[in-house]
Amino acid sequence: MKKLLFILVFITSFLKSQVIKDTVLGKPKSVKEYAVFLNNSGPFTFMSGDNEYGHAVRMIPKNLRSRMSGVWFETNFCRYINNETFYDKNRNITKETWYYRSGAIVGDYNYTYDNLGRLVNEKSNSKYSTANKKYIYKSSSKKLKFIENRSKWENEPDKIYFNNREDDAPLMVTKFDALSKTDSIFAITDFVWKKIEENSFQKGNDSIFRKKLYQVNFYDEEFQIKESKFFDYQSDYDNKKLYQNGCTKYKYDSLGRIKEETKIKDDKYHYLILEKSGKYREEIKEGGYATTSKTVYEYYDDGNLKARTYFFQGNISNQIQFVYKNNHIEKLFYLDTWGKKDKNDLKPTEVIFKYKFDKQKNWTEIVKNVDGKDLYKWVREIEYYK
């Protein structure tokens, strides 16, 4: 698992170092950004009742930013974004306000940091609620230990939640078998289901920490992970079984980069039951639904991602091919087969990005041209510290 994580982190870091997307370089003081819709276009929505930010989205900055960035650079459509963000001289966000198209406020956020640069307080306000989160760390480290959340919803009384983050993330231990080249990863947890009524259960904790199998990795001769099996220790109300979620198989190119990632679930339910001997006994039941999904990656000679193709049940679901220029995505070819009856004659959509830059080499405007027509514009008004 460590090797796979290293490979994924390496690839991600390498791409980020080469390809600039929505990063702000230099010493920003504030950024005002918003989407403009051209030629009768509009933000992507799934249902008629959706607001401009989309369907069933939790309206917090992290979600809204990631949805906009992912869709903008990897599809032929556009989501909505409209915010003002302020930074301190250490590039920490100190305040941000998000808006609807009408100008009404989605949410207003204020952040405070300590002398180590750690976030210690977050205050947020919206039309219907207020919240104040206090972050508590383990001594002088950046490891978060507790969160105290005080919130109020309209006319309801204040509510206080105290969350121990160390309990949320169980301790993971690994047992490696050199002969079989197998990693077994266990979660050390006191999680249990507690029976409330005849058919009602509630998540809880007891006083005993147990070792629960979480993942098994199988390595090839080059000590690259060729297959991983994943297990869920929170699905059995009797607290006796582990449920296998499925498995993922990997293939690599000559440089050790992932070229294929295949996720497989068969048509059976797999359970593991821990025996007194300490070994697991597998129990198999019929009635599952078999699925196979595969992602295929291609790379340019410089290491940048060239294309990503996603297959479901053996058929292409979507494909993206990237073209770069001066460390930016200049063009992409996007193919999406969802909802299309005749998938044989489909042609990819050509998307061209037209940039404007400021003196700090940050882009301040991108026009997104889809099949020859300017449809969307992403604008950033950036002020800098001197």
mmCIF file of C-alpha atoms in Angstrom:
data_model
loop_
_atom_site.group_PDB
_atom_site.id
_atom_site.type_symbol
_atom_site.label_atom_id
_atom_site.label_comp_id
_atom_site.label_asym_id
_atom_site.label_seq_id
_atom_site.Cartn_x
_atom_site.Cartn_y
_atom_site.Cartn_z
ATOM 1 C CA MET A 1 0.000 0.000 0.000
ATOM 2 C CA LYS A 2 2.848 2.373 0.832
ATOM 3 C CA LYS A 3 4.358 1.805 -2.601
ATOM 4 C CA LEU A 4 1.023 2.448 -4.318
ATOM 5 C CA LEU A 5 0.465 5.581 -2.274
ATOM 6 C CA PHE A 6 3.969 6.745 -3.192
ATOM 7 C CA ILE A 7 3.267 6.161 -6.879
ATOM 8 C CA LEU A 8 -0.060 7.998 -6.729
ATOM 9 C CA VAL A 9 1.420 10.887 -4.755
ATOM 10 C CA PHE A 10 4.384 11.035 -7.138
ATOM 11 C CA ILE A 11 2.143 11.145 -10.203
ATOM 12 C CA THR A 12 -0.158 13.731 -8.632
ATOM 13 C CA SER A 13 2.738 15.880 -7.459
ATOM 14 C CA PHE A 14 4.455 15.623 -10.816
ATOM 15 C CA LEU A 15 1.325 16.656 -12.685
ATOM 16 C CA LYS A 16 0.707 19.531 -10.312
ATOM 17 C CA SER A 17 4.279 20.737 -10.734
ATOM 18 C CA GLN A 18 3.899 20.739 -14.499
ATOM 19 C CA VAL A 19 0.263 21.648 -15.148
ATOM 20 C CA ILE A 20 -1.198 24.839 -13.670
ATOM 21 C CA LYS A 21 -4.967 24.811 -13.240
ATOM 22 C CA ASP A 22 -6.616 27.099 -10.690
ATOM 23 C CA THR A 23 -3.499 27.740 -8.600
ATOM 24 C CA VAL A 24 -2.689 31.346 -7.636
ATOM 25 C CA LEU A 25 1.045 32.065 -7.789
ATOM 26 C CA GLY A 26 2.901 34.771 -5.877
ATOM 27 C CA LYS A 27 1.577 36.618 -2.808
ATOM 28 C CA PRO A 28 -2.183 37.077 -3.250
ATOM 29 C CA LYS A 29 -3.975 39.522 -0.982
ATOM 30 C CA SER A 30 -7.428 38.874 -2.362
ATOM 31 C CA VAL A 31 -9.106 37.035 -5.221
ATOM 32 C CA LYS A 32 -12.547 37.769 -6.580
ATOM 33 C CA GLU A 33 -13.696 35.057 -8.981
ATOM 34 C CA TYR A 34 -16.899 34.373 -10.851
ATOM 35 C CA ALA A 35 -18.309 32.535 -13.861
ATOM 36 C CA VAL A 36 -19.812 34.325 -16.861
ATOM 37 C CA PHE A 37 -22.137 32.480 -19.232
ATOM 38 C CA LEU A 38 -21.932 33.414 -22.923
ATOM 39 C CA ASN A 39 -24.187 32.832 -25.936
ATOM 40 C CA ASN A 40 -27.251 31.739 -23.923
ATOM 41 C CA SER A 41 -25.323 29.098 -21.993
ATOM 42 C CA GLY A 42 -25.768 28.464 -18.282
ATOM 43 C CA PRO A 43 -24.410 26.435 -15.374
ATOM 44 C CA PHE A 44 -24.868 22.674 -15.438
ATOM 45 C CA THR A 45 -27.913 21.481 -13.481
ATOM 46 C CA PHE A 46 -29.358 18.007 -13.115
ATOM 47 C CA MET A 47 -32.972 18.803 -12.165
ATOM 48 C CA SER A 48 -35.213 21.798 -12.851
ATOM 49 C CA GLY A 49 -35.335 22.742 -9.180
ATOM 50 C CA ASP A 50 -31.556 22.902 -8.751
ATOM 51 C CA ASN A 51 -29.930 26.218 -7.932
ATOM 52 C CA GLU A 52 -26.945 27.527 -9.887
ATOM 53 C CA TYR A 53 -24.461 25.505 -7.842
ATOM 54 C CA GLY A 54 -26.012 22.218 -8.889
ATOM 55 C CA HIS A 55 -27.774 19.192 -7.464
ATOM 56 C CA ALA A 56 -27.489 17.833 -3.913
ATOM 57 C CA VAL A 57 -24.249 19.633 -3.123
ATOM 58 C CA ARG A 58 -23.163 20.517 0.387
ATOM 59 C CA MET A 59 -22.702 24.276 0.136
ATOM 60 C CA ILE A 60 -19.274 24.656 1.698
ATOM 61 C CA PRO A 61 -16.215 26.276 0.029
ATOM 62 C CA LYS A 62 -14.204 23.060 -0.334
ATOM 63 C CA ASN A 63 -16.995 21.329 -2.256
ATOM 64 C CA LEU A 64 -17.858 24.319 -4.431
ATOM 65 C CA ARG A 65 -14.231 24.888 -5.426
ATOM 66 C CA SER A 66 -13.479 21.266 -6.275
ATOM 67 C CA ARG A 67 -16.685 20.838 -8.306
ATOM 68 C CA MET A 68 -15.939 23.928 -10.378
ATOM 69 C CA SER A 69 -12.294 23.059 -11.010
ATOM 70 C CA GLY A 70 -12.946 19.414 -11.869
ATOM 71 C CA VAL A 71 -15.755 20.167 -14.307
ATOM 72 C CA TRP A 72 -14.037 23.168 -15.903
ATOM 73 C CA PHE A 73 -10.827 21.369 -16.852
ATOM 74 C CA GLU A 74 -12.244 17.886 -17.541
ATOM 75 C CA THR A 75 -15.657 18.259 -19.224
ATOM 76 C CA ASN A 76 -17.428 20.263 -21.925
ATOM 77 C CA PHE A 77 -19.776 22.050 -19.487
ATOM 78 C CA CYS A 78 -19.434 24.454 -16.554
ATOM 79 C CA ARG A 79 -20.593 24.791 -12.979
ATOM 80 C CA TYR A 80 -21.089 28.043 -11.094
ATOM 81 C CA ILE A 81 -18.606 29.920 -8.913
ATOM 82 C CA ASN A 82 -18.790 33.374 -7.318
ATOM 83 C CA ASN A 83 -16.715 34.336 -4.287
ATOM 84 C CA GLU A 84 -14.333 36.831 -2.703
ATOM 85 C CA THR A 85 -11.372 35.356 -0.844
ATOM 86 C CA PHE A 86 -8.790 37.145 1.324
ATOM 87 C CA TYR A 87 -5.325 35.906 2.355
ATOM 88 C CA ASP A 88 -2.713 36.804 4.956
ATOM 89 C CA LYS A 89 0.939 37.163 4.018
ATOM 90 C CA ASN A 90 1.481 33.441 4.644
ATOM 91 C CA ARG A 91 -1.127 32.572 1.986
ATOM 92 C CA ASN A 92 -3.642 31.402 4.596
ATOM 93 C CA ILE A 93 -7.279 32.174 3.759
ATOM 94 C CA THR A 94 -8.577 34.561 6.431
ATOM 95 C CA LYS A 95 -12.014 35.361 5.022
ATOM 96 C CA GLU A 96 -14.214 34.288 2.137
ATOM 97 C CA THR A 97 -17.749 35.112 1.048
ATOM 98 C CA TRP A 98 -19.708 33.044 -1.473
ATOM 99 C CA TYR A 99 -22.612 34.431 -3.520
ATOM 100 C CA TYR A 100 -25.580 33.286 -5.577
ATOM 101 C CA ARG A 101 -26.110 34.836 -9.031
ATOM 102 C CA SER A 102 -28.624 37.231 -7.470
ATOM 103 C CA GLY A 103 -25.938 38.627 -5.177
ATOM 104 C CA ALA A 104 -27.424 36.975 -2.090
ATOM 105 C CA ILE A 105 -24.857 35.408 0.218
ATOM 106 C CA VAL A 106 -24.459 31.629 0.302
ATOM 107 C CA GLY A 107 -22.093 31.775 3.255
ATOM 108 C CA ASP A 108 -19.564 34.004 4.949
ATOM 109 C CA TYR A 109 -16.437 32.471 6.551
ATOM 110 C CA ASN A 110 -13.713 33.859 8.822
ATOM 111 C CA TYR A 111 -10.577 31.917 9.790
ATOM 112 C CA THR A 112 -8.001 32.424 12.547
ATOM 113 C CA TYR A 113 -4.535 30.828 12.727
ATOM 114 C CA ASP A 114 -1.983 30.443 15.528
ATOM 115 C CA ASN A 115 1.717 31.342 15.360
ATOM 116 C CA LEU A 116 2.457 27.900 13.880
ATOM 117 C CA GLY A 117 0.134 28.540 10.952
ATOM 118 C CA ARG A 118 -2.511 26.085 12.173
ATOM 119 C CA LEU A 119 -6.209 26.820 11.738
ATOM 120 C CA VAL A 120 -7.613 27.277 15.247
ATOM 121 C CA ASN A 121 -10.998 28.897 14.658
ATOM 122 C CA GLU A 122 -13.590 28.981 11.874
ATOM 123 C CA LYS A 123 -16.707 31.126 12.025
ATOM 124 C CA SER A 124 -19.408 30.784 9.371
ATOM 125 C CA ASN A 125 -22.722 32.511 8.754
ATOM 126 C CA SER A 126 -25.516 31.876 6.277
ATOM 127 C CA LYS A 127 -29.109 33.016 5.960
ATOM 128 C CA TYR A 128 -30.331 30.224 8.213
ATOM 129 C CA SER A 129 -27.462 29.264 10.512
ATOM 130 C CA THR A 130 -24.265 30.228 12.300
ATOM 131 C CA ALA A 131 -21.380 28.007 13.377
ATOM 132 C CA ASN A 132 -18.148 28.355 15.294
ATOM 133 C CA LYS A 133 -15.546 25.594 15.069
ATOM 134 C CA LYS A 134 -12.577 25.435 17.402
ATOM 135 C CA TYR A 135 -9.655 23.212 16.340
ATOM 136 C CA ILE A 136 -7.419 21.685 19.021
ATOM 137 C CA TYR A 137 -4.106 20.038 18.124
ATOM 138 C CA LYS A 138 -1.764 17.557 19.770
ATOM 139 C CA SER A 139 0.902 19.712 21.488
ATOM 140 C CA SER A 140 2.914 21.584 18.818
ATOM 141 C CA SER A 141 2.178 19.164 15.966
ATOM 142 C CA LYS A 142 -0.225 19.720 13.077
ATOM 143 C CA LYS A 143 -2.153 16.582 13.960
ATOM 144 C CA LEU A 144 -5.732 17.556 14.764
ATOM 145 C CA LYS A 145 -7.007 16.055 18.020
ATOM 146 C CA PHE A 146 -10.387 17.647 18.816
ATOM 147 C CA ILE A 147 -13.016 19.840 17.150
ATOM 148 C CA GLU A 148 -15.540 21.815 19.180
ATOM 149 C CA ASN A 149 -18.483 22.862 17.013
ATOM 150 C CA ARG A 150 -21.077 25.333 18.269
ATOM 151 C CA SER A 151 -23.944 25.802 15.823
ATOM 152 C CA LYS A 152 -27.351 27.438 15.706
ATOM 153 C CA TRP A 153 -30.073 26.835 13.107
ATOM 154 C CA GLU A 154 -32.683 29.628 12.761
ATOM 155 C CA ASN A 155 -34.790 29.765 15.944
ATOM 156 C CA GLU A 156 -33.444 26.545 17.466
ATOM 157 C CA PRO A 157 -31.245 26.658 20.590
ATOM 158 C CA ASP A 158 -27.456 26.438 20.310
ATOM 159 C CA LYS A 159 -25.993 22.974 19.818
ATOM 160 C CA ILE A 160 -22.511 21.941 20.893
ATOM 161 C CA TYR A 161 -20.667 18.969 19.411
ATOM 162 C CA PHE A 162 -17.291 17.773 20.632
ATOM 163 C CA ASN A 163 -15.504 15.485 18.224
ATOM 164 C CA ASN A 164 -12.395 13.444 18.994
ATOM 165 C CA ARG A 165 -10.684 13.184 15.598
ATOM 166 C CA GLU A 166 -8.324 10.491 16.836
ATOM 167 C CA ASP A 167 -11.358 8.250 17.328
ATOM 168 C CA ASP A 168 -12.550 9.016 13.783
ATOM 169 C CA ALA A 169 -9.316 7.779 12.217
ATOM 170 C CA PRO A 170 -8.445 4.354 13.628
ATOM 171 C CA LEU A 171 -4.839 3.266 14.055
ATOM 172 C CA MET A 172 -3.685 1.240 11.040
ATOM 173 C CA VAL A 173 -1.120 -1.537 11.374
ATOM 174 C CA THR A 174 0.437 -3.552 8.563
ATOM 175 C CA LYS A 175 1.649 -7.141 8.520
ATOM 176 C CA PHE A 176 3.816 -7.996 5.510
ATOM 177 C CA ASP A 177 4.472 -11.587 4.448
ATOM 178 C CA ALA A 178 7.712 -11.739 2.433
ATOM 179 C CA LEU A 179 7.100 -15.225 1.024
ATOM 180 C CA SER A 180 3.714 -14.454 -0.508
ATOM 181 C CA LYS A 181 4.513 -10.736 -1.063
ATOM 182 C CA THR A 182 1.284 -9.821 0.699
ATOM 183 C CA ASP A 183 0.384 -6.890 2.936
ATOM 184 C CA SER A 184 -2.458 -7.268 5.422
ATOM 185 C CA ILE A 185 -3.657 -3.939 6.796
ATOM 186 C CA PHE A 186 -5.684 -3.857 10.005
ATOM 187 C CA ALA A 187 -7.683 -1.129 11.723
ATOM 188 C CA ILE A 188 -7.426 -1.023 15.502
ATOM 189 C CA THR A 189 -10.885 0.103 16.515
ATOM 190 C CA ASP A 190 -13.446 0.016 19.312
ATOM 191 C CA PHE A 191 -16.334 0.495 16.862
ATOM 192 C CA VAL A 192 -19.465 -1.578 17.511
ATOM 193 C CA TRP A 193 -23.118 -1.581 16.531
ATOM 194 C CA LYS A 194 -25.473 -1.228 19.501
ATOM 195 C CA LYS A 195 -28.989 -2.629 19.306
ATOM 196 C CA ILE A 196 -31.618 -0.033 20.244
ATOM 197 C CA GLU A 197 -34.825 -1.829 19.284
ATOM 198 C CA GLU A 198 -35.755 -5.057 17.497
ATOM 199 C CA ASN A 199 -34.613 -3.861 14.071
ATOM 200 C CA SER A 200 -32.826 -0.673 15.020
ATOM 201 C CA PHE A 201 -29.094 -0.212 15.574
ATOM 202 C CA GLN A 202 -26.833 2.681 16.461
ATOM 203 C CA LYS A 203 -23.117 3.229 15.882
ATOM 204 C CA GLY A 204 -21.092 3.288 19.068
ATOM 205 C CA ASN A 205 -17.870 2.402 20.858
ATOM 206 C CA ASP A 206 -17.036 0.033 23.680
ATOM 207 C CA SER A 207 -14.027 -0.368 25.979
ATOM 208 C CA ILE A 208 -12.265 -3.021 23.871
ATOM 209 C CA PHE A 209 -10.100 -2.249 20.850
ATOM 210 C CA ARG A 210 -10.053 -5.009 18.225
ATOM 211 C CA LYS A 211 -7.939 -5.648 15.157
ATOM 212 C CA LYS A 212 -10.158 -5.644 12.049
ATOM 213 C CA LEU A 213 -8.912 -6.584 8.590
ATOM 214 C CA TYR A 214 -9.217 -3.509 6.366
ATOM 215 C CA GLN A 215 -7.236 -4.226 3.206
ATOM 216 C CA VAL A 216 -5.006 -6.881 1.636
ATOM 217 C CA ASN A 217 -2.414 -5.983 -1.024
ATOM 218 C CA PHE A 218 -0.730 -8.452 -3.366
ATOM 219 C CA TYR A 219 2.616 -7.444 -4.921
ATOM 220 C CA ASP A 220 4.314 -8.459 -8.152
ATOM 221 C CA GLU A 221 8.017 -9.254 -8.623
ATOM 222 C CA GLU A 222 8.815 -5.528 -8.805
ATOM 223 C CA PHE A 223 6.997 -4.969 -5.494
ATOM 224 C CA GLN A 224 4.272 -2.982 -7.208
ATOM 225 C CA ILE A 225 0.744 -3.664 -6.002
ATOM 226 C CA LYS A 226 -0.967 -5.856 -8.568
ATOM 227 C CA GLU A 227 -4.199 -6.378 -6.622
ATOM 228 C CA SER A 228 -5.937 -4.989 -3.529
ATOM 229 C CA LYS A 229 -8.930 -6.392 -1.673
ATOM 230 C CA PHE A 230 -10.976 -4.080 0.544
ATOM 231 C CA PHE A 231 -13.058 -4.974 3.600
ATOM 232 C CA ASP A 232 -15.701 -3.134 5.618
ATOM 233 C CA TYR A 233 -15.860 -3.861 9.359
ATOM 234 C CA GLN A 234 -18.889 -1.581 9.900
ATOM 235 C CA SER A 235 -21.525 -3.438 7.852
ATOM 236 C CA ASP A 236 -22.426 -6.312 10.163
ATOM 237 C CA TYR A 237 -24.899 -5.417 12.927
ATOM 238 C CA ASP A 238 -23.800 -8.491 14.922
ATOM 239 C CA ASN A 239 -20.191 -7.225 14.997
ATOM 240 C CA LYS A 240 -18.917 -10.639 13.909
ATOM 241 C CA LYS A 241 -18.297 -10.432 10.158
ATOM 242 C CA LEU A 242 -16.254 -8.437 7.681
ATOM 243 C CA TYR A 243 -17.747 -7.613 4.315
ATOM 244 C CA GLN A 244 -15.538 -7.598 1.209
ATOM 245 C CA ASN A 245 -16.277 -4.491 -0.839
ATOM 246 C CA GLY A 246 -14.508 -5.770 -3.936
ATOM 247 C CA CYS A 247 -11.029 -5.737 -5.339
ATOM 248 C CA THR A 248 -8.905 -3.501 -7.551
ATOM 249 C CA LYS A 249 -6.245 -4.736 -9.983
ATOM 250 C CA TYR A 250 -3.392 -2.585 -11.311
ATOM 251 C CA LYS A 251 -1.129 -2.650 -14.344
ATOM 252 C CA TYR A 252 1.947 -0.465 -14.807
ATOM 253 C CA ASP A 253 4.023 0.798 -17.695
ATOM 254 C CA SER A 254 7.814 0.436 -17.973
ATOM 255 C CA LEU A 255 8.316 3.586 -15.843
ATOM 256 C CA GLY A 256 6.185 2.286 -12.986
ATOM 257 C CA ARG A 257 3.185 4.510 -13.721
ATOM 258 C CA ILE A 258 -0.313 3.100 -13.418
ATOM 259 C CA LYS A 259 -1.707 2.400 -16.890
ATOM 260 C CA GLU A 260 -4.790 0.373 -15.885
ATOM 261 C CA GLU A 261 -6.895 0.320 -12.731
ATOM 262 C CA THR A 262 -9.730 -2.244 -12.702
ATOM 263 C CA LYS A 263 -12.363 -2.450 -9.960
ATOM 264 C CA ILE A 264 -14.217 -5.752 -9.743
ATOM 265 C CA LYS A 265 -17.233 -6.979 -7.825
ATOM 266 C CA ASP A 266 -18.539 -10.469 -8.531
ATOM 267 C CA ASP A 267 -22.134 -11.715 -8.195
ATOM 268 C CA LYS A 268 -21.673 -12.970 -4.630
ATOM 269 C CA TYR A 269 -21.472 -11.561 -1.137
ATOM 270 C CA HIS A 270 -18.171 -12.334 0.579
ATOM 271 C CA TYR A 271 -17.926 -12.317 4.367
ATOM 272 C CA LEU A 272 -14.958 -13.096 6.602
ATOM 273 C CA ILE A 273 -15.576 -14.505 10.066
ATOM 274 C CA LEU A 274 -12.775 -14.394 12.639
ATOM 275 C CA GLU A 275 -12.196 -17.784 14.255
ATOM 276 C CA LYS A 276 -10.761 -18.411 17.728
ATOM 277 C CA SER A 277 -7.500 -19.453 16.085
ATOM 278 C CA GLY A 278 -7.068 -15.885 14.815
ATOM 279 C CA LYS A 279 -7.642 -16.870 11.181
ATOM 280 C CA TYR A 280 -10.545 -15.747 9.001
ATOM 281 C CA ARG A 281 -13.085 -18.152 7.540
ATOM 282 C CA GLU A 282 -14.765 -17.027 4.313
ATOM 283 C CA GLU A 283 -18.538 -17.239 3.975
ATOM 284 C CA ILE A 284 -20.031 -16.759 0.494
ATOM 285 C CA LYS A 285 -23.672 -16.000 -0.309
ATOM 286 C CA GLU A 286 -25.391 -15.752 -3.679
ATOM 287 C CA GLY A 287 -27.385 -12.766 -4.916
ATOM 288 C CA GLY A 288 -24.849 -10.023 -5.542
ATOM 289 C CA TYR A 289 -24.685 -7.824 -8.634
ATOM 290 C CA ALA A 290 -21.482 -8.182 -10.638
ATOM 291 C CA THR A 291 -19.817 -4.983 -11.865
ATOM 292 C CA THR A 292 -16.500 -4.199 -13.516
ATOM 293 C CA SER A 293 -15.096 -0.734 -14.077
ATOM 294 C CA LYS A 294 -11.705 0.083 -15.545
ATOM 295 C CA THR A 295 -9.695 3.274 -15.939
ATOM 296 C CA VAL A 296 -6.926 3.387 -18.558
ATOM 297 C CA TYR A 297 -4.195 6.055 -18.411
ATOM 298 C CA GLU A 298 -1.866 7.284 -21.168
ATOM 299 C CA TYR A 299 1.072 9.656 -20.676
ATOM 300 C CA TYR A 300 3.180 12.022 -22.745
ATOM 301 C CA ASP A 301 6.953 11.586 -22.807
ATOM 302 C CA ASP A 302 7.335 14.408 -20.260
ATOM 303 C CA GLY A 303 5.143 12.506 -17.772
ATOM 304 C CA ASN A 304 2.007 14.607 -18.116
ATOM 305 C CA LEU A 305 -1.291 12.764 -18.393
ATOM 306 C CA LYS A 306 -2.323 12.443 -22.041
ATOM 307 C CA ALA A 307 -5.627 10.585 -21.795
ATOM 308 C CA ARG A 308 -7.904 8.937 -19.256
ATOM 309 C CA THR A 309 -10.569 6.478 -20.413
ATOM 310 C CA TYR A 310 -13.217 5.043 -18.116
ATOM 311 C CA PHE A 311 -14.992 1.765 -18.953
ATOM 312 C CA PHE A 312 -18.049 0.316 -17.190
ATOM 313 C CA GLN A 313 -19.134 -3.268 -17.834
ATOM 314 C CA GLY A 314 -16.727 -3.392 -20.778
ATOM 315 C CA ASN A 315 -18.098 -0.297 -22.548
ATOM 316 C CA ILE A 316 -16.569 3.164 -22.727
ATOM 317 C CA SER A 317 -18.330 5.541 -20.355
ATOM 318 C CA ASN A 318 -16.181 8.611 -20.909
ATOM 319 C CA GLN A 319 -12.784 9.620 -22.231
ATOM 320 C CA ILE A 320 -10.667 12.751 -21.848
ATOM 321 C CA GLN A 321 -7.567 13.629 -23.870
ATOM 322 C CA PHE A 322 -5.441 16.604 -22.786
ATOM 323 C CA VAL A 323 -3.276 18.948 -24.849
ATOM 324 C CA TYR A 324 -0.896 21.276 -22.982
ATOM 325 C CA LYS A 325 0.917 24.504 -23.751
ATOM 326 C CA ASN A 326 3.218 26.437 -21.400
ATOM 327 C CA ASN A 327 2.200 24.356 -18.370
ATOM 328 C CA HIS A 328 -1.528 24.971 -18.930
ATOM 329 C CA ILE A 329 -4.283 22.823 -20.420
ATOM 330 C CA GLU A 330 -4.793 24.353 -23.853
ATOM 331 C CA LYS A 331 -7.280 21.886 -25.264
ATOM 332 C CA LEU A 332 -9.161 18.725 -24.394
ATOM 333 C CA PHE A 333 -11.216 16.204 -26.313
ATOM 334 C CA TYR A 334 -14.136 15.005 -24.221
ATOM 335 C CA LEU A 335 -16.291 11.959 -24.997
ATOM 336 C CA ASP A 336 -19.268 11.034 -22.827
ATOM 337 C CA THR A 337 -21.536 8.123 -23.743
ATOM 338 C CA TRP A 338 -23.987 8.472 -20.843
ATOM 339 C CA GLY A 339 -27.571 8.437 -22.097
ATOM 340 C CA LYS A 340 -26.519 7.950 -25.736
ATOM 341 C CA LYS A 341 -28.300 5.133 -27.586
ATOM 342 C CA ASP A 342 -25.954 4.802 -30.547
ATOM 343 C CA LYS A 343 -22.461 4.809 -29.067
ATOM 344 C CA ASN A 344 -20.568 3.704 -32.175
ATOM 345 C CA ASP A 345 -20.761 6.986 -34.107
ATOM 346 C CA LEU A 346 -20.026 9.311 -31.213
ATOM 347 C CA LYS A 347 -17.365 11.944 -31.726
ATOM 348 C CA PRO A 348 -15.504 13.705 -28.929
ATOM 349 C CA THR A 349 -16.279 17.321 -28.136
ATOM 350 C CA GLU A 350 -13.359 19.691 -28.707
ATOM 351 C CA VAL A 351 -12.811 22.162 -25.890
ATOM 352 C CA ILE A 352 -10.333 25.038 -26.252
ATOM 353 C CA PHE A 353 -9.205 27.251 -23.378
ATOM 354 C CA LYS A 354 -8.259 30.880 -24.132
ATOM 355 C CA TYR A 355 -6.219 32.510 -21.356
ATOM 356 C CA LYS A 356 -5.406 36.055 -20.248
ATOM 357 C CA PHE A 357 -2.568 36.583 -17.742
ATOM 358 C CA ASP A 358 -1.424 39.321 -15.381
ATOM 359 C CA LYS A 359 2.148 40.427 -14.617
ATOM 360 C CA GLN A 360 2.446 37.717 -11.925
ATOM 361 C CA LYS A 361 1.812 35.066 -14.637
ATOM 362 C CA ASN A 362 -1.510 34.129 -13.075
ATOM 363 C CA TRP A 363 -4.445 33.688 -15.406
ATOM 364 C CA THR A 364 -7.143 36.302 -14.850
ATOM 365 C CA GLU A 365 -9.597 35.065 -17.465
ATOM 366 C CA ILE A 366 -10.262 31.817 -19.286
ATOM 367 C CA VAL A 367 -12.812 31.537 -22.062
ATOM 368 C CA LYS A 368 -14.039 27.965 -22.576
ATOM 369 C CA ASN A 369 -14.808 27.330 -26.241
ATOM 370 C CA VAL A 370 -16.871 24.212 -26.966
ATOM 371 C CA ASP A 371 -16.941 22.925 -30.563
ATOM 372 C CA GLY A 372 -16.061 26.358 -31.918
ATOM 373 C CA LYS A 373 -18.412 28.410 -29.736
ATOM 374 C CA ASP A 374 -17.439 30.543 -26.716
ATOM 375 C CA LEU A 375 -19.792 29.379 -23.961
ATOM 376 C CA TYR A 376 -18.215 30.085 -20.574
ATOM 377 C CA LYS A 377 -15.783 32.503 -18.968
ATOM 378 C CA TRP A 378 -13.985 32.114 -15.634
ATOM 379 C CA VAL A 379 -12.754 35.459 -14.291
ATOM 380 C CA ARG A 380 -10.319 36.161 -11.438
ATOM 381 C CA GLU A 381 -9.561 39.644 -10.120
ATOM 382 C CA ILE A 382 -6.358 39.294 -8.086
ATOM 383 C CA GLU A 383 -4.717 41.803 -5.722
ATOM 384 C CA TYR A 384 -1.230 41.158 -4.351
ATOM 385 C CA TYR A 385 0.851 42.116 -1.331
ATOM 386 C CA LYS A 386 3.702 44.440 -2.280
#
